[in-house]
N, CA, C and O of each residue as an XYZ file, in Angstrom:
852
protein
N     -38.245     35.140      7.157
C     -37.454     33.919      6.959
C     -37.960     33.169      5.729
O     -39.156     33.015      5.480
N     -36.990     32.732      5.006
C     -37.513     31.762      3.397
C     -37.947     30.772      4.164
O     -37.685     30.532      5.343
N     -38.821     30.059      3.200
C     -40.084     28.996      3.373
C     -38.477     27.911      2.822
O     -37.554     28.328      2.122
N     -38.603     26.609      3.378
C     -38.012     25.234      2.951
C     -38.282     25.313      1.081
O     -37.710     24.442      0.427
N     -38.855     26.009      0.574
C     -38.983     25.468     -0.850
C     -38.378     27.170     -1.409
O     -37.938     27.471     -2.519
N     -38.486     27.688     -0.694
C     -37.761     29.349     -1.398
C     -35.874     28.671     -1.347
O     -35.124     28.390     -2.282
N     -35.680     28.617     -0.020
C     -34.267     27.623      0.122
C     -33.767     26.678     -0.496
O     -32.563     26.441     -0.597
N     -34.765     25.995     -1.009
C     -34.569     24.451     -1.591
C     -33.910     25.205     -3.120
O     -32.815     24.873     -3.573
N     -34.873     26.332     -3.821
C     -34.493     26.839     -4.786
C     -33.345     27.602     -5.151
O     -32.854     27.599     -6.280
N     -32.842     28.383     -3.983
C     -31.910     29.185     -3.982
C     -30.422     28.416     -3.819
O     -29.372     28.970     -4.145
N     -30.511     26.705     -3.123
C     -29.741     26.084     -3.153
C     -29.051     25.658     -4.409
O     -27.863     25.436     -4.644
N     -30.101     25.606     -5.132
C     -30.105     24.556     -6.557
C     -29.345     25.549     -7.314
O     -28.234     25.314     -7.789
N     -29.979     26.691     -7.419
C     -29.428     27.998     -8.452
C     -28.461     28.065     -8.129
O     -27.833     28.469     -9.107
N     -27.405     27.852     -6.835
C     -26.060     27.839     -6.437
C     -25.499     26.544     -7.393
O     -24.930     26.612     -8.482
N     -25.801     25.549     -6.734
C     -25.025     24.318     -7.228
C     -25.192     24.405     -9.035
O     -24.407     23.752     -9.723
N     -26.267     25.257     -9.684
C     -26.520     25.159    -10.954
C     -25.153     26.333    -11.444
O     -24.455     26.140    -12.439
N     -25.044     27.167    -10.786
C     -24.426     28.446    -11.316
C     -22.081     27.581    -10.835
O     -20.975     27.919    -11.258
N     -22.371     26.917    -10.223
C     -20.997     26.157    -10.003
C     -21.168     25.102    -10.957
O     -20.180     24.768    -11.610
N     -21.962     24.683    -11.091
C     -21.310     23.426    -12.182
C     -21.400     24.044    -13.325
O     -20.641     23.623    -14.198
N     -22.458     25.379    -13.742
C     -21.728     26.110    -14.943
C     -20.514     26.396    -14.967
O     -19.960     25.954    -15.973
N     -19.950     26.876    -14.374
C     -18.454     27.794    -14.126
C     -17.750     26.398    -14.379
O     -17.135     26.302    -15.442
N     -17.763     25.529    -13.704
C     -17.115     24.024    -14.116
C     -16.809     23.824    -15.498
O     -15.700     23.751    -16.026
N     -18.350     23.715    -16.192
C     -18.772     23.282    -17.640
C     -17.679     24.417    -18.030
O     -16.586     23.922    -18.303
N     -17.737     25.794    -18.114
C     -17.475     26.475    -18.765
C     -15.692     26.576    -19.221
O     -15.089     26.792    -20.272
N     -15.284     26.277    -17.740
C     -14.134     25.794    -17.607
C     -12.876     25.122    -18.778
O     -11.661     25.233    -18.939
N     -14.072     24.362    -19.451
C     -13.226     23.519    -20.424
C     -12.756     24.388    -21.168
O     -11.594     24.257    -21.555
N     -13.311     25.189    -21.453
C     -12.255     25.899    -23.050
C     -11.277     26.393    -22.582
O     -10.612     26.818    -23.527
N     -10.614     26.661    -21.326
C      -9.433     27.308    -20.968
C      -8.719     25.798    -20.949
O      -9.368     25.006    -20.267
N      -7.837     25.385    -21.395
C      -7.163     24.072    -21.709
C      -5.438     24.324    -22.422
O      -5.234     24.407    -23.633
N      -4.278     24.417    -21.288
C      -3.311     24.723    -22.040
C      -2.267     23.237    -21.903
O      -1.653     22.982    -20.867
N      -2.206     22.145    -23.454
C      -1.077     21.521    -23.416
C       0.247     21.912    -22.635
O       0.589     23.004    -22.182
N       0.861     20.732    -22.619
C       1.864     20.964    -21.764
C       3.069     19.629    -22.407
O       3.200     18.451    -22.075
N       3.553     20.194    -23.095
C       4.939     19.478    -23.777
C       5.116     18.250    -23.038
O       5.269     18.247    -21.817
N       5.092     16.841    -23.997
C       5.849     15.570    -23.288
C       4.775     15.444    -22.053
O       5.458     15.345    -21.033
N       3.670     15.414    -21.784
C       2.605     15.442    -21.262
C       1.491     15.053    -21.771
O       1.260     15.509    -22.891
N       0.416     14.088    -21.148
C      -1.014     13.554    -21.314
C      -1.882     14.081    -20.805
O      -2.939     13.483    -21.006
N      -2.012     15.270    -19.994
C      -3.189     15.617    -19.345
C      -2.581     17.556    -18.761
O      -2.028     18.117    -17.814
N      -3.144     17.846    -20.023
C      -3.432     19.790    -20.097
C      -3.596     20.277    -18.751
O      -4.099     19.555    -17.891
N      -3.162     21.585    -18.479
C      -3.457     22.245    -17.395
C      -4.864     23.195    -17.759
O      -5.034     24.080    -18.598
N      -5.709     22.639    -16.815
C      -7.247     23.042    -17.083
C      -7.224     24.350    -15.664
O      -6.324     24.490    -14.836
N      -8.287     25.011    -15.755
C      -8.934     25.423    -14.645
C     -10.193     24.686    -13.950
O     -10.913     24.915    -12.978
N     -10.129     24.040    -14.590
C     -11.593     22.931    -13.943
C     -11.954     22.425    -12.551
O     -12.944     22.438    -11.820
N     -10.174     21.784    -12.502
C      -9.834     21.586    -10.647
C     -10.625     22.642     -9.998
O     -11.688     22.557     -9.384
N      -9.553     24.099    -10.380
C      -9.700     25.349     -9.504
C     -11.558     25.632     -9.076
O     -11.935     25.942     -7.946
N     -12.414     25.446    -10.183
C     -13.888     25.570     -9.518
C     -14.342     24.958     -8.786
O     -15.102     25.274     -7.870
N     -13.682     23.350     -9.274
C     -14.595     22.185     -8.229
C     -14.268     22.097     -6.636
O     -14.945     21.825     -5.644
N     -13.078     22.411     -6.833
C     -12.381     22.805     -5.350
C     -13.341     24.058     -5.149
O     -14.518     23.726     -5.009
N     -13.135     25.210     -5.112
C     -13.888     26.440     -4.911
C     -15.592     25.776     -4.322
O     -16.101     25.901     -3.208
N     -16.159     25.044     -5.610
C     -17.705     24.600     -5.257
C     -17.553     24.415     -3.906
O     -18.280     25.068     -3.157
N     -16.630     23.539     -3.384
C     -16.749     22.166     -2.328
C     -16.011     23.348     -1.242
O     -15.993     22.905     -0.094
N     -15.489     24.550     -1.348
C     -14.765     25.083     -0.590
C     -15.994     26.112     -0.243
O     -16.260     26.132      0.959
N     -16.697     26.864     -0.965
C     -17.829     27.798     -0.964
C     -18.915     27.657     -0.700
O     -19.485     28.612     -0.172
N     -19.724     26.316     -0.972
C     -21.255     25.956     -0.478
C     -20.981     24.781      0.114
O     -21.979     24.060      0.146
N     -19.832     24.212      0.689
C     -20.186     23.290      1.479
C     -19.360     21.374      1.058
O     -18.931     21.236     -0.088
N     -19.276     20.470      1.778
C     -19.211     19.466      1.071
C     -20.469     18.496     -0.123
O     -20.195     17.775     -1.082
N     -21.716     18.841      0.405
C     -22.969     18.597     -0.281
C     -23.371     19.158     -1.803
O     -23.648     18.558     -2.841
N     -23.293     20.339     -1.527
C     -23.676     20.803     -2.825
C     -22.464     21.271     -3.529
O     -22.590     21.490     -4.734
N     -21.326     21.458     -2.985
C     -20.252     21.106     -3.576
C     -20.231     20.099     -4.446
O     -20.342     20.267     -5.661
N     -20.111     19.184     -3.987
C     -19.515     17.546     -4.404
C     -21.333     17.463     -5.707
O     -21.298     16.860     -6.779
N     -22.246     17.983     -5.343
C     -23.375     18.227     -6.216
C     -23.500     19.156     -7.583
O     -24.337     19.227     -8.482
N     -22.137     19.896     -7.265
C     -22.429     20.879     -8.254
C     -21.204     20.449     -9.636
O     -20.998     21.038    -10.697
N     -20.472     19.008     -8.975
C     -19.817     18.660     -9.831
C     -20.195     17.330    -10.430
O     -19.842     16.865    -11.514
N     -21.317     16.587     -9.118
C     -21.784     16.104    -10.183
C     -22.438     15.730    -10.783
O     -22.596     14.583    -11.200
N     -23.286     17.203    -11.059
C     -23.977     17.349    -11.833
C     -23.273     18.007    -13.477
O     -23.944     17.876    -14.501
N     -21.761     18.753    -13.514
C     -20.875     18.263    -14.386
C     -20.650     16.864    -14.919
O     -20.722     16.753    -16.143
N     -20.469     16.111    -14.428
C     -20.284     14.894    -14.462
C     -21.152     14.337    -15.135
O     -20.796     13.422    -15.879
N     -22.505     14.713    -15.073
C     -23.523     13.641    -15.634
C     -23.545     14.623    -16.942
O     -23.622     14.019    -18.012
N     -23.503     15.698    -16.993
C     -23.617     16.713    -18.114
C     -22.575     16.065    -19.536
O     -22.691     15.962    -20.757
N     -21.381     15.686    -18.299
C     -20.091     15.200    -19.389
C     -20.920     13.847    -20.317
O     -21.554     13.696    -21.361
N     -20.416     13.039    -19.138
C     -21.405     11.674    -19.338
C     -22.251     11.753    -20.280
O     -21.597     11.335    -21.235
N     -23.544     12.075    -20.764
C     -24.543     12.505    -21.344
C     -23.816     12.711    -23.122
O     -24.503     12.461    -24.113
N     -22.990     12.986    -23.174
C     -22.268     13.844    -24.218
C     -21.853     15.374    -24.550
O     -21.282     15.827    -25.542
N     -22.396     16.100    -23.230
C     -22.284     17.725    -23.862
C     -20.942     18.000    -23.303
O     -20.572     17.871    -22.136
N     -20.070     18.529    -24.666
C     -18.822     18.543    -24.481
C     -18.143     19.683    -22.874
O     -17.811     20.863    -22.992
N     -18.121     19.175    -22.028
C     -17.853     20.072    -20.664
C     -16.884     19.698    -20.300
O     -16.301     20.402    -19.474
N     -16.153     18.220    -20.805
C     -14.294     18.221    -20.453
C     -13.482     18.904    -21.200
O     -13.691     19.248    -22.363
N     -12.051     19.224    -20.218
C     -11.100     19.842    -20.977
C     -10.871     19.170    -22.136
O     -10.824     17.946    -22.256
N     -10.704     20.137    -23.145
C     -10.756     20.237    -24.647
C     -11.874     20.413    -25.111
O     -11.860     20.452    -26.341
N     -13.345     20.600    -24.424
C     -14.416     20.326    -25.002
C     -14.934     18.858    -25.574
O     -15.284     18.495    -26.697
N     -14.856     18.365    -24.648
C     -14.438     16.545    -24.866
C     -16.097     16.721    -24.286
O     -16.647     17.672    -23.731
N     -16.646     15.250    -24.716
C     -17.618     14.318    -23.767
C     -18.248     13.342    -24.177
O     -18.467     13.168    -25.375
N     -18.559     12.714    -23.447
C     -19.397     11.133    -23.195
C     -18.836      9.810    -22.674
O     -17.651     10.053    -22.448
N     -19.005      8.944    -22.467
C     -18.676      8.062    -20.921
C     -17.085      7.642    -21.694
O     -16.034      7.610    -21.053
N     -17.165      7.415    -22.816
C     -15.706      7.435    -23.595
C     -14.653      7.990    -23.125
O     -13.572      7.405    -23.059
N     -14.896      9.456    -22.657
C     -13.664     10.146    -21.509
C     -13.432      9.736    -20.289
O     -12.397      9.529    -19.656
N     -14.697      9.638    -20.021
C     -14.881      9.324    -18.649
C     -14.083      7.840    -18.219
O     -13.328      7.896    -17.248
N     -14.191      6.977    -18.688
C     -13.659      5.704    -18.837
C     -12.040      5.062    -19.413
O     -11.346      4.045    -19.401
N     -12.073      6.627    -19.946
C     -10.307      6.521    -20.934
C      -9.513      7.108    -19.978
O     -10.001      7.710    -19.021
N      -8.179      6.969    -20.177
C      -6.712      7.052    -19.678
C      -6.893      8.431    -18.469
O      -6.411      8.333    -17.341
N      -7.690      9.727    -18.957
C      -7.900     10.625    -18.032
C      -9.158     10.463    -17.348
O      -9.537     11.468    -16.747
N      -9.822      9.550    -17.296
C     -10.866      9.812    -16.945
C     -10.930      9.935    -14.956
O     -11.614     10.627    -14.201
N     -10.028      9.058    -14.755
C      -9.667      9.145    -13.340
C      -9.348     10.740    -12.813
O      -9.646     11.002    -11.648
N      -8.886     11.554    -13.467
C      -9.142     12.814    -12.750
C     -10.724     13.872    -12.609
O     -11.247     14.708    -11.871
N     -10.893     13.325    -13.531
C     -12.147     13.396    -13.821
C     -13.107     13.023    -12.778
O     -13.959     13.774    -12.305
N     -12.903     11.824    -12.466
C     -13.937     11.568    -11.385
C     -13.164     12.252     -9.829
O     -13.946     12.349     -8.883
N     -11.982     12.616     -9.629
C     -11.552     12.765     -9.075
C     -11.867     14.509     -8.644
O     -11.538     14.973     -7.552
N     -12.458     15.199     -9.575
C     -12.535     16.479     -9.213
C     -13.967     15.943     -8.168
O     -13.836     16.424     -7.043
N     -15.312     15.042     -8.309
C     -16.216     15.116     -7.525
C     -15.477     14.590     -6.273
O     -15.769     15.426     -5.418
N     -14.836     13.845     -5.808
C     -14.079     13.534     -4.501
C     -13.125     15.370     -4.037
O     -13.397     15.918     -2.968
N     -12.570     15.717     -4.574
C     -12.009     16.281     -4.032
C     -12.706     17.560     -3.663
O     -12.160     18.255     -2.806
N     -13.778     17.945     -4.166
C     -14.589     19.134     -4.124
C     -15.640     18.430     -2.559
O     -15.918     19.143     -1.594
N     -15.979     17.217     -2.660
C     -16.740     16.631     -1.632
C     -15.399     16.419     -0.489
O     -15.442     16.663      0.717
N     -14.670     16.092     -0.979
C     -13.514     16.455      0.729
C     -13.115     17.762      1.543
O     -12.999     18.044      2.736
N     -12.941     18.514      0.165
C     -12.442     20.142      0.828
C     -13.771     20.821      1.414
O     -13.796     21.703      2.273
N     -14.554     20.399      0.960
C     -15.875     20.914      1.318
C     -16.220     21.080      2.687
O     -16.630     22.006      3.387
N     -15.660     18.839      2.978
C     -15.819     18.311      4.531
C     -15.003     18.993      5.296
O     -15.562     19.272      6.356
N     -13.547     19.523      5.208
C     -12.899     20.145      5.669
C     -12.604     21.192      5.874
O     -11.642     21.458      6.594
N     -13.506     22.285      5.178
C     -13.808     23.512      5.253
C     -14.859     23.730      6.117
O     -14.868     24.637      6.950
N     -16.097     22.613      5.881
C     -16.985     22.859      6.900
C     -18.593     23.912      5.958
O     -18.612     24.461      4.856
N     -19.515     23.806      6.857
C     -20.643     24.593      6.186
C     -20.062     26.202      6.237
O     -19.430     26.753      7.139
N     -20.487     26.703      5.016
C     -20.200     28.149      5.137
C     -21.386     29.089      6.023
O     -22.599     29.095      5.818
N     -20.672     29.814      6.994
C     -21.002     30.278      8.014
C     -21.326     32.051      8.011
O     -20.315     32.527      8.528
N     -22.005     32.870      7.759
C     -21.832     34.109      7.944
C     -20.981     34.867      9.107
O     -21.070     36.094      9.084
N     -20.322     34.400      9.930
C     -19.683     34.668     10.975
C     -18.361     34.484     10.788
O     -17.577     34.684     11.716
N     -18.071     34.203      9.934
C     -16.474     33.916      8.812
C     -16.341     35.282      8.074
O     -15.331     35.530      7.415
N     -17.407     36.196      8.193
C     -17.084     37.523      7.398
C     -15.881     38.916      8.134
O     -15.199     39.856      7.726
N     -16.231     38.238      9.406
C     -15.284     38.301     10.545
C     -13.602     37.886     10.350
O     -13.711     36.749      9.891
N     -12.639     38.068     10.409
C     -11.253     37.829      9.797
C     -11.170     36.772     11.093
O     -11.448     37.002     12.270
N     -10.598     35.289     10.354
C      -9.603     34.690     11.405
C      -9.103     33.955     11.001
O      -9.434     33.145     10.136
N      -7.730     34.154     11.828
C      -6.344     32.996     10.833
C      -6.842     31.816     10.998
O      -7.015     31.094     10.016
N      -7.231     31.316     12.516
C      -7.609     29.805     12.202
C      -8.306     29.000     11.265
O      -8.165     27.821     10.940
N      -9.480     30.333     10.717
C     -10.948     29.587      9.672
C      -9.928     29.883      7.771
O     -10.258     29.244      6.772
N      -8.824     30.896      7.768
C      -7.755     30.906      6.496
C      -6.986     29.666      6.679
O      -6.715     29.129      5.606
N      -6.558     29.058      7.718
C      -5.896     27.874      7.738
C      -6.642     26.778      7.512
O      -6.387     25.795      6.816
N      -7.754     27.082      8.276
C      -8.604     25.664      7.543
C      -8.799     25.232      6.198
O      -8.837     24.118      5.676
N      -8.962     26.892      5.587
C      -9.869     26.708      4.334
C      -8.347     26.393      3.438
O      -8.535     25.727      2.420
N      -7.237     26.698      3.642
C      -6.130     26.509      3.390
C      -5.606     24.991      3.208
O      -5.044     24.658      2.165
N      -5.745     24.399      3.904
C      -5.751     23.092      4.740
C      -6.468     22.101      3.738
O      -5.981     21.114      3.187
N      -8.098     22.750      3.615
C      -9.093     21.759      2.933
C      -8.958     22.138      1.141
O      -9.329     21.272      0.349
N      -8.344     23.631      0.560
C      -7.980     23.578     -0.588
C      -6.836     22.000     -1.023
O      -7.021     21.010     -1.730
N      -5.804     22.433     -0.256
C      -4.365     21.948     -0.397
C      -4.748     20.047     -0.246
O      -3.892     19.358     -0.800
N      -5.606     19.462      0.253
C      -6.165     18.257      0.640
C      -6.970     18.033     -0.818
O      -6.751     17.121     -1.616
N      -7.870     19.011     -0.938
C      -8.927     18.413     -2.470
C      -7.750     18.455     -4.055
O      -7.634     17.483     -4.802
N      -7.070     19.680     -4.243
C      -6.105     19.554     -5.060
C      -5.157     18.243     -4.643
O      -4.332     18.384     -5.546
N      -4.910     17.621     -4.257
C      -4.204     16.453     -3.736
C      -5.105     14.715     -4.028
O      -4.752     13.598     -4.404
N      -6.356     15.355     -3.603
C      -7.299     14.299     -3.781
C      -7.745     14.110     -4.973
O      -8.276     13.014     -5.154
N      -7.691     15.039     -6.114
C      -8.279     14.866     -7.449
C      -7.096     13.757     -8.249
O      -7.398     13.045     -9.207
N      -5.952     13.802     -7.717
C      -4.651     12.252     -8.298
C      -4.559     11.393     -7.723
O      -3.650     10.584     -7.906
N      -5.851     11.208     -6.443
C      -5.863      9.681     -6.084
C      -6.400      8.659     -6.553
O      -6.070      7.479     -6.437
N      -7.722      9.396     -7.400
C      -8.120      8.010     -8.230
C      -7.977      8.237     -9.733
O      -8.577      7.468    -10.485
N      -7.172      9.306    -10.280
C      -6.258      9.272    -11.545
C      -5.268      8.932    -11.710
O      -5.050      8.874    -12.920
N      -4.096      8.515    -10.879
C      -2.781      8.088    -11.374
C      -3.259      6.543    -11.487
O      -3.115      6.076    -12.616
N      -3.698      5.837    -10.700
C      -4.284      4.525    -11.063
C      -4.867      4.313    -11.913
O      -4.625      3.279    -12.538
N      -5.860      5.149    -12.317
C      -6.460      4.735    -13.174
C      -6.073      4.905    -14.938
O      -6.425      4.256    -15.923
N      -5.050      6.287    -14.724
C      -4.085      6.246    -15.852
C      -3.103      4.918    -16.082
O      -2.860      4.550    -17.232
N      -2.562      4.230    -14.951
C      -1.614      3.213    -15.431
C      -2.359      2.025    -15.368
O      -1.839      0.974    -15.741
N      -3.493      2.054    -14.951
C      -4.504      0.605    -15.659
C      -4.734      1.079    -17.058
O      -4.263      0.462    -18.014
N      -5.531      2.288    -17.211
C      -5.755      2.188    -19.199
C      -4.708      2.059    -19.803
O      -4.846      1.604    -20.939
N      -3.041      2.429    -19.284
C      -2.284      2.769    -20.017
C      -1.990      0.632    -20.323
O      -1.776      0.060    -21.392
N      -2.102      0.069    -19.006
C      -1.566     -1.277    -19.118
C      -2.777     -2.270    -20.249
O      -2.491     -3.057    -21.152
N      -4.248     -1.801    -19.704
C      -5.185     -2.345    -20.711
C      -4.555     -1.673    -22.309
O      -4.918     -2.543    -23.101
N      -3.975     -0.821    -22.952
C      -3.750     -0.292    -24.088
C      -2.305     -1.374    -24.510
O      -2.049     -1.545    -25.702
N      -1.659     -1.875    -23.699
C      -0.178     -2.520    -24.002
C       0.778     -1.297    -23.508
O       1.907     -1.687    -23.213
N       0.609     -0.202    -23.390
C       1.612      0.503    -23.122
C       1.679      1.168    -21.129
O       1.422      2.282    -20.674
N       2.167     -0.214    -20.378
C       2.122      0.094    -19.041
C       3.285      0.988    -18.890
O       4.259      0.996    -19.644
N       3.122      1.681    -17.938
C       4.110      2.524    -17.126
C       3.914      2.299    -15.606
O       2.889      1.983    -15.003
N       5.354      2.581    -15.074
C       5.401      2.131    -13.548
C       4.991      3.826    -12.490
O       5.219      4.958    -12.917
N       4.591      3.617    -11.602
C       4.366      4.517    -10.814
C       5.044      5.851    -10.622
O       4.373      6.822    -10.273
N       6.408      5.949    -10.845
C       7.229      7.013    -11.219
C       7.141      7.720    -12.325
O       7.239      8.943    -12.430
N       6.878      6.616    -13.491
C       6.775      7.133    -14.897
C       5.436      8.084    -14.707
O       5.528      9.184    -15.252
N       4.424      7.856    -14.132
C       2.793      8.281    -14.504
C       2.686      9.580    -13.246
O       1.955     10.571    -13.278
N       3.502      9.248    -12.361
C       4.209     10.780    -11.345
C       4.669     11.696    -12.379
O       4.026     12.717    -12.619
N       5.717     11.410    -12.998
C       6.268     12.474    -13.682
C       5.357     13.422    -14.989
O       5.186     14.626    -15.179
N       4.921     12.176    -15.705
C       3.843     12.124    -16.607
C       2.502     13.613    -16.106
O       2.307     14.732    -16.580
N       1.898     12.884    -15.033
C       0.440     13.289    -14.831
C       0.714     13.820    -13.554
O      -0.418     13.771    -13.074
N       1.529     14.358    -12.548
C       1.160     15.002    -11.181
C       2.230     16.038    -11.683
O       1.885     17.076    -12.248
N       4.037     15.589    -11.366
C       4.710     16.884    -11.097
C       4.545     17.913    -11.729
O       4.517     18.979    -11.114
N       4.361     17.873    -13.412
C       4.574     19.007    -14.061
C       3.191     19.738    -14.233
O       2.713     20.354    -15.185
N       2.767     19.480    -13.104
C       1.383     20.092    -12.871
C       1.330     20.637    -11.333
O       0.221     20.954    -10.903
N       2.202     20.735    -10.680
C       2.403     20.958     -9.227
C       2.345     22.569     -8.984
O       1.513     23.038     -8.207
N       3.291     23.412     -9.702
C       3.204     24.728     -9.777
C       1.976     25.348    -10.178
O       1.472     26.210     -9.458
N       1.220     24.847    -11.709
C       0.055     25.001    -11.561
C      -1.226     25.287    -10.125
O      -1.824     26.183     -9.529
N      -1.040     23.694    -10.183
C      -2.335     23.927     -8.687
C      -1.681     24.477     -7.619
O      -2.441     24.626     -6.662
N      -0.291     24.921     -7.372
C      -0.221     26.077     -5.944
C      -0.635     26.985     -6.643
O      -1.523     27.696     -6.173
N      -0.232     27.193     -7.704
C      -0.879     28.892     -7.970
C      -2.687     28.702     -7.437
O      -3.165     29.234     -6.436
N      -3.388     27.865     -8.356
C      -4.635     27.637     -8.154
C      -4.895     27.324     -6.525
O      -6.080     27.572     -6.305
N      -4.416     27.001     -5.656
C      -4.674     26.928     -4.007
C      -4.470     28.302     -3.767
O      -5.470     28.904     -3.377
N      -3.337     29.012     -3.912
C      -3.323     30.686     -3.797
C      -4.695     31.565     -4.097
O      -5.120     32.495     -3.412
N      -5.234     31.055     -5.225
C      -5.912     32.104     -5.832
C      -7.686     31.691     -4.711
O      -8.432     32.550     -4.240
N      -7.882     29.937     -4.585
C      -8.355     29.953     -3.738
C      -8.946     30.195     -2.565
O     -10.157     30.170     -2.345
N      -8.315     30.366     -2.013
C      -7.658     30.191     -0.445
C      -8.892     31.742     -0.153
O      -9.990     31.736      0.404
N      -8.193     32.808     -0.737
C      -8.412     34.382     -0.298
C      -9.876     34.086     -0.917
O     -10.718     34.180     -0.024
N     -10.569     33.682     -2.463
C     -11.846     34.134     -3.315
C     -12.486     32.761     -1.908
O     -13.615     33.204     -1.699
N     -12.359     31.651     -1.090
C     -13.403     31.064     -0.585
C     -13.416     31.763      0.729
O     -14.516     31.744      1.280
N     -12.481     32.362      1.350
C     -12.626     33.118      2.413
C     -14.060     34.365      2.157
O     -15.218     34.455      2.564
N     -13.613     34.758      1.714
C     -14.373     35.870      1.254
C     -15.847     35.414      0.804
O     -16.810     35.900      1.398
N     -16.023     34.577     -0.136
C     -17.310     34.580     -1.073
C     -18.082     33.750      0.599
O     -19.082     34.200      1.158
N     -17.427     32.730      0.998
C     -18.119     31.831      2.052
C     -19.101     32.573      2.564
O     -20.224     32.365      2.106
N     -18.959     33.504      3.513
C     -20.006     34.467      4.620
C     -21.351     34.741      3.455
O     -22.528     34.452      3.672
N     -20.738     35.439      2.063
C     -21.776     35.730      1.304
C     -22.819     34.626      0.795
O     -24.036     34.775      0.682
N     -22.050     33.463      0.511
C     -22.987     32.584      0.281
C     -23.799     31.944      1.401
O     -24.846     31.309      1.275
N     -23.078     32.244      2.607
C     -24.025     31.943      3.744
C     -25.603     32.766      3.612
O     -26.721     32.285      3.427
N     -25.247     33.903      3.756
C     -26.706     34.725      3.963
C     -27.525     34.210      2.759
O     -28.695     34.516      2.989
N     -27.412     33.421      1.318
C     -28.380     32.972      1.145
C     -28.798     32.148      0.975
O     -29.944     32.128      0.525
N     -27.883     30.640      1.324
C     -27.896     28.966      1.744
C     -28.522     28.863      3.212
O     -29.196     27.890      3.551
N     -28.278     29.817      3.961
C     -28.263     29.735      5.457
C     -28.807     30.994      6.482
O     -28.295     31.334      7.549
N     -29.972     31.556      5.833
C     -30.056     32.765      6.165
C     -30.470     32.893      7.707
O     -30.183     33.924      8.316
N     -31.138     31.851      8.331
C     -31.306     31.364      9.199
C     -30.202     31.649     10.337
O     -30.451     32.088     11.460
N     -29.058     31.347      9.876
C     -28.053     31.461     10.880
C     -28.223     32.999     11.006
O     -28.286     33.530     12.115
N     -28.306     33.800      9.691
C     -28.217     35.439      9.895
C     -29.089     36.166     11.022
O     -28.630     37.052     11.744
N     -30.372     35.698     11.085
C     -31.141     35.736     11.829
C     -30.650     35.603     12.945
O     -30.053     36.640     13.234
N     -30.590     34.872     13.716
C     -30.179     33.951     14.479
C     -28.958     34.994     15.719
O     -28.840     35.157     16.933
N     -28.375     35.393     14.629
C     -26.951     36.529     15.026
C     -27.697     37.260     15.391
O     -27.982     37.098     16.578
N     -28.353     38.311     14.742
C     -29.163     39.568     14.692
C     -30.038     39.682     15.893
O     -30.255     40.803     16.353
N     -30.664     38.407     16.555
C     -31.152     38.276     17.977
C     -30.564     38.301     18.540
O     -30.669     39.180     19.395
N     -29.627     37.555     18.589
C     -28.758     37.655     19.656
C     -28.044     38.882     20.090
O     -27.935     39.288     21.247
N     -27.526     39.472     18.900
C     -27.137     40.909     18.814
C     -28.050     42.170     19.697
O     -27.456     42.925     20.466
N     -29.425     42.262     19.485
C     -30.599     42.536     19.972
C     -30.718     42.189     21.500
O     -31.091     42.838     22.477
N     -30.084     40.443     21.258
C     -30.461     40.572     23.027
C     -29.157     41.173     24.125
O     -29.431     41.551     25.264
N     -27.768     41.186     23.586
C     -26.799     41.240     24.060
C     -27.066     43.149     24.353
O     -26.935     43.494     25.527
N     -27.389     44.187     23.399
C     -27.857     45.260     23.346
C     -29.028     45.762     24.863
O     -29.083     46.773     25.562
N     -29.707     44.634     24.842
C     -30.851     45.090     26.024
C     -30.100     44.700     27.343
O     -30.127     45.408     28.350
N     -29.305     43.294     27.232
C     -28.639     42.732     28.286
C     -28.228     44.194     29.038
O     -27.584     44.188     30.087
């Protein structure tokens, strides 16, 4: 069994190796005509983080993106950074990927090695808690787009900044919940055995004792 500090490490190298994939994220960035805010893949990891290791180091592995952005090293879409983004017209989705990666996370639940096992109920969940964090990353961006837009002189009403910044981005993130859904099913069990090896154990006795039973 790993020692609390072999674990502690193997945790970190997770949440380090997701907020890379995050960071890395930015250069895939495709405009989108008559539109303020590009279709990124960025969502798709932070969701994944919060869907794959958990709500904790999920919601940790973005933001620790976050402070990376913050800081200045260019890790927003376009290769953008420093509190300047963070604070401007998009910056609300932005903060919105650490909420939504820390919700789907909560709603997915700790990843379990016993999920390697097929079941519709634990695909509906994880289904459930994708479709909830993609949803949650425009709760504290559409507001916060039509406050910068109103601090700039140029307000728009709630419909306008719908059309603007959510719908023509809707097809996008189902595709991205699709592609989800199946890669956190799957990776979950694996990242269990080495966040949680404990639980593996744990089976393997029991297994052992059910055998002698």
């Amino acid at each position: 069994m790993k020692s609390t500090t072999q674990l502690n490490a193997v945790r970190s190298a997770f949440t380090a190796v997701f907020a890379a994939l995050i960071c890395i994220g930015c250069v895939i960035s495709i405009p989108v005509p008559g539109t303020v805010v590009p279709i990124a893949i960025q969502n798709l990891f932070c969701i994944l983080a919060g869907l794959i290791l958990g709500s904790v180091q999920g919601a940790g592995a973005v933001g620790l993106f976050l402070i990376l952005g913050g800081i200045g090293v260019p890790v927003f879409s376009g290769a953008r950074g420093g509190i300047a983004v963070l604070i401007g017209p998009t910056g609300g989705y932005i903060w919105g990927y650490f909420f939504g990666a820390l919700i789907a996370g909560l709603i997915a639940g700790t990843p379990h090695i016993q999920e390697k096992k097929f079941s519709l109920a634990q695909w509906i969940r994880i289904a459930l808690a994708s479709l909830v964090g993609f949803v949650i990353v425009y709760v504290p961006g559409i507001p916060w787009f039509m406050f910068q837009m109103s601090q700039k002189g140029n307000p728009v009403t709630f419909t306008k900044a719908l059309s603007l910044t959510f719908i023509p981005y809707i097809p996008g993130d189902l595709l991205k919940l699709l592609i989800s859904v199946p890669l956190a099913a799957v990776l979950r069990p694996v990242a269990a055995r080495f966040l949680y090896p404990a639980d593996e154990e744990e089976e393997a006795q029991l297994l052992q004792q059910i055998k002698r039973s």
